[in-house]
């Protein structure tokens, strides 16, 4: 026994000694086993670092350098995801104290704001991250559109993106209902009545008695015929459970399809535009000479065919660090906003007196402007047409020219600029007429209701934009040109209507040049 | 040959043109359809739950005493209610102040009623003057007794219906 310990190389050390050594080595070995193949120091281990990790393996092992240029995406998708992450974390924290019952909801928000340690800050972050998410999701959509990233084989993912936009707005809407303040109460009331607004049509056709989808939708949302406890718990359930589950499901598909559709869009001559790989750390060094593909399973060309792997760099560190940077910038932005700007909380809900004006958060004020002309067309008709129109873009534009380039396609940047001018002029014109001369009921007081419901300034704008787009398709003999024009016009219309709703509408939804001119009350 | 004529025709046909749906496929498709149908029925059953059968809402009937000083054609809004009560020579009537557009509460004004949310304007009898409201404000059923006026917010009556004062 004593001899064995003297000559350590001869036989195995006593079990107790080995136990001691194992104990000392345990932390190191734990870390080693956590990452399956060691530190990411070589091409091989950088790859396994990504695909051997359950959280990272949705990433490719190698990323094309084109995808890593800031100007390719501006990181907007990751920024949206980061903002969603922030709202999830802060949202769970808020659920510790929030109580979804009308008699205590308002007080619990006040508690969170004034009593709960860090409560105000967490609520502010939640609010700002939600706002940032709305912005980045819209910008992300614009990026995907203007770089023609919706084209084959990414059509389906663009449609998923449309659904994600709708769910994002629904999350924002259900979120600001929960504090049960004046904004919340009247937003629920208006929202539920927009859901009921198909009655404008069924009433005009005298069929509400037998066919009443509007009434059904309102009943489903409110769980009652008045806005009360049932409505609040339903919107709470939507906000914290149903919609988050929905967005998680859609995001899983969205991310998975990015990989399966071949990563981010890039022009065919991306490698040429980027120039040689020299100076990029770490360059492709020790990978196998041949690339193996699941040739029997994977359809179509693989990314490396005919191009070689030169354009790619390891996802670890390049892609992962870029994503981390976007996450940090987004977090920083939300925290900064949350530090200086408090989330609003109005007076306790008062079912007898709506605020004047009763304004939704900024992202719905464009819709509110349209709803102020007719509820069904402005609140359901036009938004549905726009979302379906957007979702159809990849199926109507099957061209390939300009894929992966900003404002790519016939017409390009100049066409986008011209369309922006046209879109702005059209929305200014229609709104100016509506504000200065009134709308249908002021011109023909006895116009049938169906006409008033259908002919909304939004309807007129949609028709003008559609006609302009068809003109462009013919003029450039290109569907992409039509799509560029239409999307730019709608973006311009959305921005202008939002600004009008935000800054130029006052009490009784009348037009004022500035809030300073609002009559006192 | 003892083969029955029917059988031989069958085997001939299956050699040239195989059965459209082999038995095994037929059973598989049936199973799929059955599973799909069962899951659909289950889904419909689950969707039935959120559509409430009993609506828990406070009573829509209330009783008020009109102030003695109420001028003819001037609205009286009982506290906490969204109903404007009027009295004129012909009797008492009530007009709902819930905007027919999107449910905001309208405010009595010099010309009738104004909606603060989306700018609908109504005349004193509830007819739409301008704005997006699709219908006039509803007139509500009232009953007059010695103890006061009872208003039923659930009962719409034709515009112009007045209840004579006792």
XYZ file of C-alpha atoms in Angstrom:
687
model
C 0.000 0.000 0.000
C 2.792 2.429 0.941
C 4.804 1.234 -2.097
C 2.010 2.114 -4.492
C 1.925 5.714 -3.376
C 5.712 6.092 -3.756
C 5.917 5.057 -7.402
C 2.927 6.843 -8.859
C 3.567 5.780 -12.455
C 3.579 2.083 -11.720
C -0.025 1.289 -10.835
C -3.259 3.128 -10.356
C -3.334 5.541 -7.418
C -5.415 4.535 -4.432
C -9.091 5.204 -4.898
C -9.129 7.885 -2.237
C -6.362 9.845 -3.979
C -8.138 9.528 -7.305
C -11.269 10.743 -5.623
C -9.377 13.781 -4.379
C -7.959 14.541 -7.800
C -11.379 14.090 -9.382
C -12.834 16.448 -6.830
C -10.262 19.088 -7.693
C -10.809 18.589 -11.399
C -14.605 18.534 -11.144
C -15.231 22.246 -11.923
C -12.952 22.139 -14.963
C -14.525 18.916 -16.189
C -18.002 20.289 -15.585
C -17.285 23.212 -17.875
C -15.700 20.893 -20.420
C -18.744 18.655 -20.493
C -21.055 21.616 -20.717
C -19.523 22.594 -24.060
C -19.246 19.393 -25.981
C -15.961 19.940 -27.744
C -13.910 22.480 -25.904
C -13.242 26.160 -26.370
C -14.088 27.683 -29.776
C -10.492 28.137 -30.883
C -10.369 26.246 -34.164
C -12.720 26.136 -37.127
C -13.931 22.736 -36.025
C -14.648 23.664 -32.407
C -16.182 26.970 -33.475
C -18.632 24.953 -35.505
C -19.387 22.496 -32.731
C -19.764 25.408 -30.314
C -22.738 26.496 -32.389
C -24.369 23.265 -33.450
C -23.562 21.397 -30.253
C -25.535 23.910 -28.197
C -29.273 23.676 -27.888
C -29.726 27.459 -27.709
C -27.331 28.327 -30.516
C -27.885 25.498 -32.961
C -30.576 27.400 -34.817
C -27.651 29.411 -36.172
C -25.628 28.152 -39.085
C -22.091 27.005 -38.254
C -20.773 29.423 -40.853
C -22.265 32.692 -42.000
C -21.851 34.502 -45.269
C -20.020 37.781 -44.867
C -22.840 39.532 -46.724
C -25.217 38.669 -43.875
C -22.882 40.327 -41.402
C -22.734 43.735 -43.085
C -24.733 46.168 -40.989
C -26.335 47.580 -44.119
C -27.752 44.154 -44.997
C -30.256 44.128 -42.136
C -29.332 46.866 -39.666
C -29.926 44.101 -37.119
C -33.633 44.901 -37.076
C -34.885 41.342 -36.748
C -32.609 40.605 -33.816
C -33.533 43.985 -32.310
C -37.216 43.006 -32.482
C -36.425 39.678 -30.859
C -34.344 41.411 -28.184
C -37.196 43.819 -27.443
C -39.565 40.850 -27.210
C -37.157 39.218 -24.759
C -37.141 42.376 -22.649
C -40.934 42.516 -22.574
C -41.098 38.834 -21.613
C -38.684 39.200 -18.696
C -40.163 42.457 -17.401
C -43.684 41.195 -18.088
C -43.164 38.143 -15.889
C -41.806 40.435 -13.169
C -44.865 42.694 -13.414
C -47.117 39.656 -13.010
C -45.835 39.307 -9.456
C -47.932 42.316 -8.465
C -50.515 42.991 -11.155
C -54.087 41.920 -10.366
C -56.470 41.657 -13.340
C -59.693 42.718 -11.583
C -61.315 46.078 -12.258
C -61.549 47.175 -8.622
C -57.863 46.502 -7.888
C -56.087 46.594 -11.268
C -55.523 50.339 -11.186
C -54.278 50.257 -7.592
C -51.901 47.396 -8.349
C -50.367 49.401 -11.194
C -50.030 52.344 -8.836
C -48.357 50.032 -6.324
C -45.973 48.837 -9.008
C -45.248 52.434 -9.914
C -44.828 53.931 -6.460
C -44.256 51.162 -3.886
C -42.718 48.042 -5.423
C -38.889 48.153 -5.398
C -37.723 48.926 -8.987
C -41.372 48.526 -10.024
C -41.545 51.817 -11.858
C -38.323 51.079 -13.735
C -39.432 47.568 -14.711
C -42.822 48.848 -15.880
C -41.117 51.607 -17.870
C -38.802 49.085 -19.532
C -41.785 46.880 -20.363
C -43.597 49.802 -21.912
C -40.603 51.077 -23.881
C -39.509 47.641 -25.050
C -43.045 47.133 -26.365
C -42.889 50.443 -28.217
C -39.408 49.732 -29.557
C -40.636 46.337 -30.739
C -43.467 47.904 -32.731
C -40.965 50.255 -34.401
C -38.332 47.620 -35.126
C -40.896 45.132 -36.439
C -42.195 47.726 -38.916
C -38.647 48.699 -39.921
C -37.683 45.028 -40.197
C -40.598 44.505 -42.561
C -39.507 47.536 -44.596
C -35.942 46.192 -44.736
C -37.126 42.776 -45.939
C -39.305 44.460 -48.529
C -36.785 46.963 -49.880
C -34.029 44.350 -50.185
C -36.540 42.067 -51.978
C -35.882 39.421 -49.347
C -39.419 38.071 -49.695
C -38.632 36.329 -52.966
C -38.328 32.622 -53.636
C -37.736 30.625 -51.480
C -38.702 33.027 -48.716
C -42.335 33.768 -49.672
C -43.798 31.746 -46.836
C -41.555 33.352 -44.242
C -42.731 36.785 -45.389
C -46.311 35.666 -44.719
C -45.274 34.434 -41.262
C -43.741 37.889 -40.795
C -47.110 39.495 -41.569
C -48.738 37.340 -38.894
C -45.980 38.351 -36.477
C -46.718 42.015 -37.217
C -50.395 41.462 -36.423
C -49.598 39.566 -33.201
C -47.121 42.284 -32.168
C -49.791 44.965 -32.556
C -52.298 42.764 -30.727
C -49.844 42.352 -27.856
C -49.352 46.107 -27.704
C -53.106 46.710 -27.778
C -53.986 44.165 -25.089
C -51.100 45.508 -23.003
C -52.266 49.055 -22.604
C -55.740 47.900 -21.583
C -54.558 46.295 -18.373
C -53.965 49.336 -16.094
C -57.715 50.040 -16.129
C -57.181 53.762 -16.415
C -59.118 56.063 -18.724
C -56.969 55.092 -21.711
C -57.512 51.400 -20.983
C -61.261 51.571 -20.441
C -62.024 53.587 -23.547
C -59.573 51.643 -25.673
C -61.354 48.399 -24.707
C -64.687 50.051 -25.451
C -63.555 51.335 -28.833
C -61.703 48.115 -29.687
C -64.697 45.945 -28.836
C -66.983 48.195 -30.863
C -64.616 48.026 -33.839
C -64.906 44.244 -33.531
C -68.670 44.782 -33.610
C -68.557 47.173 -36.557
C -69.431 44.566 -39.229
C -72.902 45.410 -37.905
C -72.665 48.651 -39.909
C -72.857 46.459 -42.985
C -75.271 43.843 -41.704
C -77.550 46.567 -40.323
C -77.569 48.382 -43.646
C -78.454 45.114 -45.358
C -81.070 44.378 -42.656
C -79.619 40.967 -41.839
C -78.167 41.489 -38.333
C -80.993 39.421 -36.868
C -79.899 36.249 -38.658
C -76.200 36.894 -39.322
C -74.241 38.970 -36.820
C -70.473 38.322 -36.894
C -69.855 41.742 -35.323
C -71.953 41.020 -32.272
C -70.311 37.613 -31.941
C -66.809 39.101 -32.033
C -67.675 41.703 -29.424
C -69.264 39.105 -27.160
C -66.198 36.883 -27.512
C -63.862 39.761 -26.615
C -65.832 41.179 -23.705
C -67.399 38.005 -22.331
C -70.345 40.235 -21.491
C -72.389 42.998 -23.048
C -70.552 45.660 -21.077
C -66.884 46.391 -20.423
C -66.110 44.962 -16.993
C -64.357 42.212 -15.076
C -64.967 39.614 -17.787
C -63.409 41.835 -20.426
C -60.342 42.636 -18.321
C -59.550 38.999 -17.549
C -59.950 38.115 -21.222
C -57.553 40.792 -22.357
C -55.166 39.750 -19.594
C -55.328 36.144 -20.765
C -54.663 37.263 -24.335
C -51.764 39.451 -23.261
C -49.908 37.058 -20.969
C -50.774 33.658 -22.405
C -52.515 33.273 -25.745
C -50.633 35.905 -27.760
C -47.182 35.121 -26.254
C -47.714 31.434 -27.065
C -48.777 32.440 -30.548
C -45.763 34.666 -31.085
C -43.419 31.940 -29.767
C -44.895 29.454 -32.220
C -44.680 31.871 -35.141
C -41.144 32.913 -34.215
C -40.009 29.291 -34.106
C -41.271 28.870 -37.663
C -39.849 32.258 -38.701
C -36.327 31.460 -37.434
C -36.367 27.886 -38.665
C -37.373 29.031 -42.114
C -34.541 31.572 -42.245
C -32.131 28.649 -41.944
C -34.052 26.331 -44.248
C -34.520 29.042 -46.875
C -30.758 29.499 -47.080
C -30.016 32.275 -44.611
C -30.355 35.932 -45.442
C -30.909 37.108 -48.980
C -27.850 38.290 -50.828
C -27.136 39.327 -54.386
C -25.720 36.672 -56.681
C -22.461 38.576 -56.888
C -22.177 39.168 -53.151
C -18.642 37.758 -52.936
C -17.525 40.065 -55.727
C -19.069 43.111 -54.064
C -17.425 42.246 -50.763
C -13.951 41.831 -52.178
C -11.320 39.399 -50.977
C -11.530 37.797 -47.539
C -8.145 39.026 -46.409
C -7.980 40.594 -43.008
C -11.097 38.886 -41.765
C -10.535 37.015 -38.533
C -10.572 34.074 -38.358
C -10.334 32.988 -41.970
C -11.315 29.599 -43.229
C -8.326 27.448 -42.265
C -8.744 23.877 -41.337
C -12.121 22.798 -42.543
C -12.477 19.640 -44.619
C -11.564 19.993 -48.267
C -14.886 18.683 -49.447
C -18.279 19.739 -48.233
C -20.753 16.995 -47.505
C -24.390 17.650 -47.948
C -27.481 15.713 -47.116
C -27.788 15.454 -50.857
C -30.675 13.044 -50.708
C -32.739 15.229 -48.411
C -31.894 18.845 -49.077
C -33.627 20.176 -52.142
C -32.123 22.647 -54.497
C -28.653 24.103 -54.639
C -26.765 24.360 -51.399
C -25.162 27.616 -50.505
C -21.643 26.533 -51.368
C -22.277 24.992 -54.776
C -20.343 26.812 -57.467
C -19.089 29.405 -55.037
C -16.981 27.578 -52.532
C -16.940 28.443 -48.872
C -14.784 31.575 -49.273
C -17.560 34.003 -48.597
C -18.310 32.542 -45.183
C -16.853 33.032 -41.740
C -17.530 31.022 -38.571
C -20.776 32.024 -36.887
C -18.860 31.928 -33.629
C -17.643 34.613 -33.027
C -18.806 36.753 -35.976
C -22.567 36.232 -36.081
C -23.026 35.583 -32.360
C -21.085 38.684 -31.361
C -23.000 40.812 -33.856
C -26.271 39.538 -32.396
C -25.010 40.194 -28.897
C -24.153 43.746 -29.942
C -27.682 44.311 -31.268
C -29.147 42.842 -28.085
C -27.014 45.196 -25.983
C -27.862 48.257 -28.074
C -31.588 47.459 -27.911
C -31.424 46.873 -24.163
C -29.459 50.074 -23.689
C -31.986 52.046 -25.700
C -34.952 50.646 -23.758
C -33.261 51.210 -20.399
C -32.310 54.738 -21.335
C -35.876 55.572 -22.370
C -37.202 53.862 -19.234
C -34.877 55.891 -17.015
C -36.084 59.239 -18.269
C -39.623 58.736 -19.551
C -42.269 57.198 -17.318
C -44.950 54.922 -18.722
C -48.204 56.864 -18.613
C -51.018 56.176 -16.186
C -54.170 58.242 -16.515
C -57.005 58.668 -14.052
C -59.014 55.668 -12.886
C -61.412 54.371 -15.524
C -64.653 56.343 -15.555
C -67.383 54.622 -17.583
C -69.478 57.815 -17.675
C -66.926 60.247 -19.122
C -64.445 59.459 -21.890
C -61.364 61.604 -22.181
C -61.541 64.348 -24.740
C -59.763 63.610 -27.002
C -59.527 59.883 -26.246
C -56.359 58.904 -28.048
C -54.834 55.465 -28.494
C -51.035 55.038 -28.342
C -49.241 56.483 -31.347
C -49.085 53.294 -33.409
C -52.892 53.131 -33.616
C -53.536 56.823 -34.251
C -53.356 56.351 -38.017
C -56.134 53.798 -37.666
C -58.037 56.070 -35.298
C -57.874 58.783 -37.949
C -59.506 56.397 -40.450
C -61.998 55.076 -37.901
C -63.133 58.678 -37.378
C -64.711 58.489 -40.842
C -66.278 55.046 -40.679
C -65.687 52.320 -38.162
C -65.942 49.200 -40.271
C -63.838 50.326 -43.215
C -61.279 52.181 -41.107
C -60.992 49.610 -38.321
C -61.417 46.298 -40.138
C -61.742 46.734 -43.912
C -58.643 48.774 -44.740
C -56.313 47.009 -42.250
C -57.407 43.624 -43.617
C -56.880 44.749 -47.203
C -53.427 46.126 -46.332
C -52.273 43.001 -44.473
C -53.568 40.658 -47.185
C -52.036 42.907 -49.849
C -48.663 42.831 -48.106
C -48.831 39.056 -47.659
C -49.530 38.632 -51.380
C -46.490 40.649 -52.516
C -44.118 37.648 -52.863
C -46.734 35.743 -54.869
C -47.427 38.621 -57.226
C -43.825 39.720 -57.758
C -41.926 36.704 -59.128
C -39.042 38.628 -60.668
C -35.425 38.114 -59.634
C -33.817 41.417 -60.573
C -32.302 43.292 -57.653
C -32.673 40.589 -54.991
C -30.625 41.331 -51.902
C -29.964 44.965 -52.767
C -31.535 47.951 -51.112
C -34.292 49.310 -53.352
C -33.268 46.657 -55.869
C -35.268 46.217 -59.030
C -36.408 48.395 -61.937
C -36.635 52.017 -60.964
C -34.671 51.479 -57.788
C -33.970 54.361 -55.456
C -35.434 57.009 -57.777
C -38.713 55.151 -58.079
C -38.922 54.798 -54.293
C -38.308 58.524 -53.865
C -40.888 59.431 -56.486
C -43.378 57.033 -54.891
C -42.748 58.557 -51.482
C -43.512 61.997 -52.911
C -46.616 60.663 -54.648
C -47.773 58.767 -51.545
C -47.316 61.839 -49.354
C -49.075 64.099 -51.848
C -52.041 61.712 -52.085
C -52.502 61.348 -48.344
C -52.070 65.092 -47.776
C -54.570 65.804 -50.522
C -57.232 63.400 -49.291
C -56.828 64.468 -45.679
C -56.837 68.159 -46.616
C -60.149 67.690 -48.436
C -61.602 65.724 -45.528
C -60.467 68.306 -42.983
C -61.329 71.418 -44.976
C -64.542 70.359 -46.724
C -65.761 67.482 -44.587
C -66.654 64.046 -45.855
C -69.662 62.362 -47.425
C -72.235 63.111 -44.724
C -71.436 66.814 -44.856
C -71.931 66.855 -48.616
C -75.003 64.652 -48.859
C -76.637 64.424 -45.436
C -79.004 61.724 -46.645
C -76.419 59.468 -48.265
C -77.130 55.790 -47.572
C -75.170 54.394 -44.624
C -73.572 51.687 -46.758
C -71.928 54.407 -48.867
C -70.670 56.254 -45.787
C -69.304 52.994 -44.383
C -67.557 52.039 -47.609
C -66.161 55.366 -48.814
C -63.612 56.169 -46.138
C -60.637 58.432 -46.928
C -58.663 55.229 -46.399
C -60.663 53.557 -49.175
C -59.947 56.450 -51.501
C -56.236 56.380 -50.604
C -56.049 52.612 -51.105
C -57.676 53.008 -54.516
C -55.280 55.826 -55.499
C -52.253 53.844 -54.343
C -53.481 50.718 -56.105
C -54.023 52.619 -59.365
C -50.579 54.213 -59.053
C -49.043 50.780 -58.530
C -50.759 49.384 -61.627
C -49.512 52.416 -63.573
C -45.969 51.604 -62.415
C -46.280 47.937 -63.377
C -47.147 49.035 -66.911
C -44.676 51.891 -67.097
C -41.660 49.808 -66.013
C -43.127 46.526 -67.285
C -42.198 45.091 -63.902
C -44.171 43.749 -60.963
C -41.335 44.718 -58.624
C -41.709 48.357 -59.659
C -45.405 48.169 -58.789
C -44.622 46.593 -55.434
C -41.955 49.207 -54.651
C -44.417 51.986 -55.409
C -47.287 50.433 -53.453
C -45.265 49.624 -50.344
C -43.659 53.073 -50.287
C -47.042 54.746 -50.699
C -48.575 52.766 -47.842
C -45.606 53.529 -45.614
C -45.999 57.240 -46.421
C -49.746 57.047 -45.787
C -49.233 55.263 -42.477
C -46.702 57.842 -41.295
C -48.810 60.856 -42.300
C -52.057 59.489 -40.827
C -50.204 58.654 -37.607
C -48.739 62.154 -37.388
C -52.132 63.758 -38.075
C -53.780 61.568 -35.439
C -51.031 62.341 -32.943
C -50.441 66.059 -33.358
C -53.262 67.595 -35.329
C -56.359 66.143 -33.723
C -57.805 67.654 -30.584
C -61.035 67.607 -28.592
C -63.955 66.050 -30.483
C -61.325 64.805 -32.956
C -61.277 68.207 -34.624
C -58.324 69.549 -36.523
C -55.922 71.906 -34.731
C -52.592 73.165 -35.967
C -51.071 72.544 -32.558
C -52.191 71.196 -29.166
C -51.681 74.729 -27.817
C -54.855 75.779 -29.665
C -57.053 73.202 -27.938
C -59.948 74.888 -26.166
C -59.726 74.598 -22.406
C -62.406 72.727 -20.581
C -60.822 -23.191 -65.973
C -62.956 -22.736 -62.885
C -62.243 -19.058 -62.411
C -65.400 -17.021 -62.191
C -65.832 -14.463 -64.930
C -66.028 -11.592 -62.413
C -62.722 -12.463 -60.806
C -60.849 -12.751 -64.023
C -62.079 -9.344 -65.068
C -60.887 -8.005 -61.728
C -57.384 -9.445 -62.073
C -57.114 -8.254 -65.624
C -58.077 -4.751 -64.666
C -55.674 -4.648 -61.715
C -52.758 -5.627 -63.936
C -53.297 -2.909 -66.469
C -54.713 -0.310 -64.150
C -54.165 -0.960 -60.429
C -57.019 -0.375 -58.009
C -57.434 3.380 -57.562
C -57.187 3.059 -53.770
C -55.643 -0.139 -52.405
C -57.331 -1.413 -49.266
C -54.437 -0.545 -46.989
C -54.338 3.060 -48.245
C -58.070 3.286 -47.887
C -57.868 2.266 -44.236
C -55.014 4.707 -43.640
C -56.889 7.589 -45.237
C -60.006 6.696 -43.278
C -57.993 6.725 -40.067
C -56.528 10.137 -40.942
C -59.924 11.575 -41.768
C -61.438 10.113 -38.612
C -58.647 11.593 -36.483
C -59.002 14.942 -38.243
C -62.757 14.949 -37.748
C -62.432 14.016 -34.066
C -59.864 16.769 -33.443
C -61.996 19.322 -35.308
C -65.037 18.461 -33.217
C -62.901 18.741 -30.083
C -61.649 22.139 -31.244
C -65.162 23.390 -31.883
C -66.151 22.116 -28.455
C -63.305 24.043 -26.868
C -64.129 27.183 -28.804
C -67.653 26.996 -27.441
C -66.411 27.664 -23.924
C -65.402 31.344 -24.241
C -68.794 32.350 -25.668
C -70.588 33.213 -22.468
C -74.144 31.978 -22.056
C -74.999 34.145 -19.066
C -73.922 37.758 -19.247
C -73.052 39.172 -15.860
C -73.859 42.832 -16.206
C -75.519 45.260 -13.806
C -79.205 45.990 -14.175
C -80.003 48.364 -16.989
C -83.184 49.663 -15.333
C -82.997 52.602 -12.992
C -85.337 55.115 -11.438
C -84.747 58.839 -11.087
C -86.687 61.864 -9.963
C -86.542 64.695 -12.493
C -85.493 67.985 -10.912
C -88.390 70.424 -10.607
C -86.343 73.156 -12.235
C -85.589 71.146 -15.402
C -86.212 73.446 -18.349
C -88.123 72.290 -21.404
C -85.794 70.580 -23.871
C -82.800 70.732 -21.523
C -81.047 67.417 -20.821
C -80.892 65.937 -17.355
C -78.153 63.311 -16.939
C -78.519 61.259 -13.754
C -75.154 60.832 -12.000
C -73.258 57.757 -13.173
C -75.672 57.083 -16.046
C -75.231 57.553 -19.773
C -78.797 58.630 -20.446
C -80.164 62.109 -21.069
C -83.720 62.695 -19.817
C -85.897 65.456 -21.251
C -89.230 66.953 -20.358
C -91.428 68.978 -22.635
C -95.116 69.763 -22.993
C -95.863 66.358 -24.490
C -94.139 64.318 -21.834
C -90.882 62.712 -20.740
C -88.375 60.952 -22.983
C -84.888 59.490 -22.648
C -82.049 59.377 -25.169
C -79.072 57.063 -24.792
C -75.757 58.933 -24.711
C -73.760 55.951 -25.968
C -72.392 56.904 -29.371
C -73.578 54.513 -32.071
C -70.153 54.717 -33.694
C -67.756 53.115 -31.214
C -69.432 53.387 -27.860
C -68.001 56.578 -26.371
C -70.265 58.690 -24.183
C -71.496 61.799 -25.994
C -71.691 65.187 -24.299
C -74.737 67.463 -24.389
C -73.934 70.613 -26.348
C -75.722 73.673 -27.698
C -76.791 71.810 -30.854
C -77.529 68.440 -29.296
C -74.770 65.964 -28.511
C -71.049 65.832 -29.461
C -68.903 62.720 -29.333
C -65.390 63.349 -27.990
C -63.785 60.271 -29.519
C -64.278 60.566 -33.268
C -66.215 63.758 -33.759
C -69.753 62.534 -34.422
C -72.428 65.231 -33.903
C -76.041 64.515 -33.067
C -79.079 66.775 -33.000
C -81.104 67.163 -29.819
C -83.417 64.353 -30.995
C -80.442 62.053 -31.615
C -80.274 62.190 -35.424
C -76.787 62.189 -36.901
C -75.657 65.634 -38.082
C -72.107 64.773 -39.100
C -69.270 62.382 -38.430
C -68.921 58.613 -38.642
C -71.880 57.490 -36.493
C -73.938 54.987 -38.514
C -77.196 55.362 -36.569
C -79.042 57.991 -34.538
C -78.794 57.829 -30.759
C -81.374 55.395 -29.376
C -84.466 56.538 -27.586
C -85.074 54.479 -24.466
C -88.256 53.229 -22.884
C -89.472 55.242 -19.895
C -92.335 54.713 -17.478
C -93.618 57.517 -15.335
C -94.969 56.940 -11.846
C -95.530 59.086 -8.806
C -92.234 57.864 -7.354
C -90.212 58.994 -10.363
C -89.219 58.063 -13.892
C -87.986 54.548 -14.644
C -85.636 54.156 -17.607
C -84.866 50.821 -19.248
C -81.556 51.071 -21.111
C -82.143 47.717 -22.778
C -85.407 48.794 -24.358
C -85.087 50.903 -27.484
C -88.228 52.730 -28.602
C -88.985 54.615 -31.822
C -87.648 58.161 -31.863
C -90.237 60.661 -30.706
C -91.881 58.330 -28.176
C -92.824 60.352 -25.109
C -94.395 59.223 -21.879
C -97.038 61.558 -20.539
C -96.486 63.000 -17.148
C -98.824 61.700 -14.498
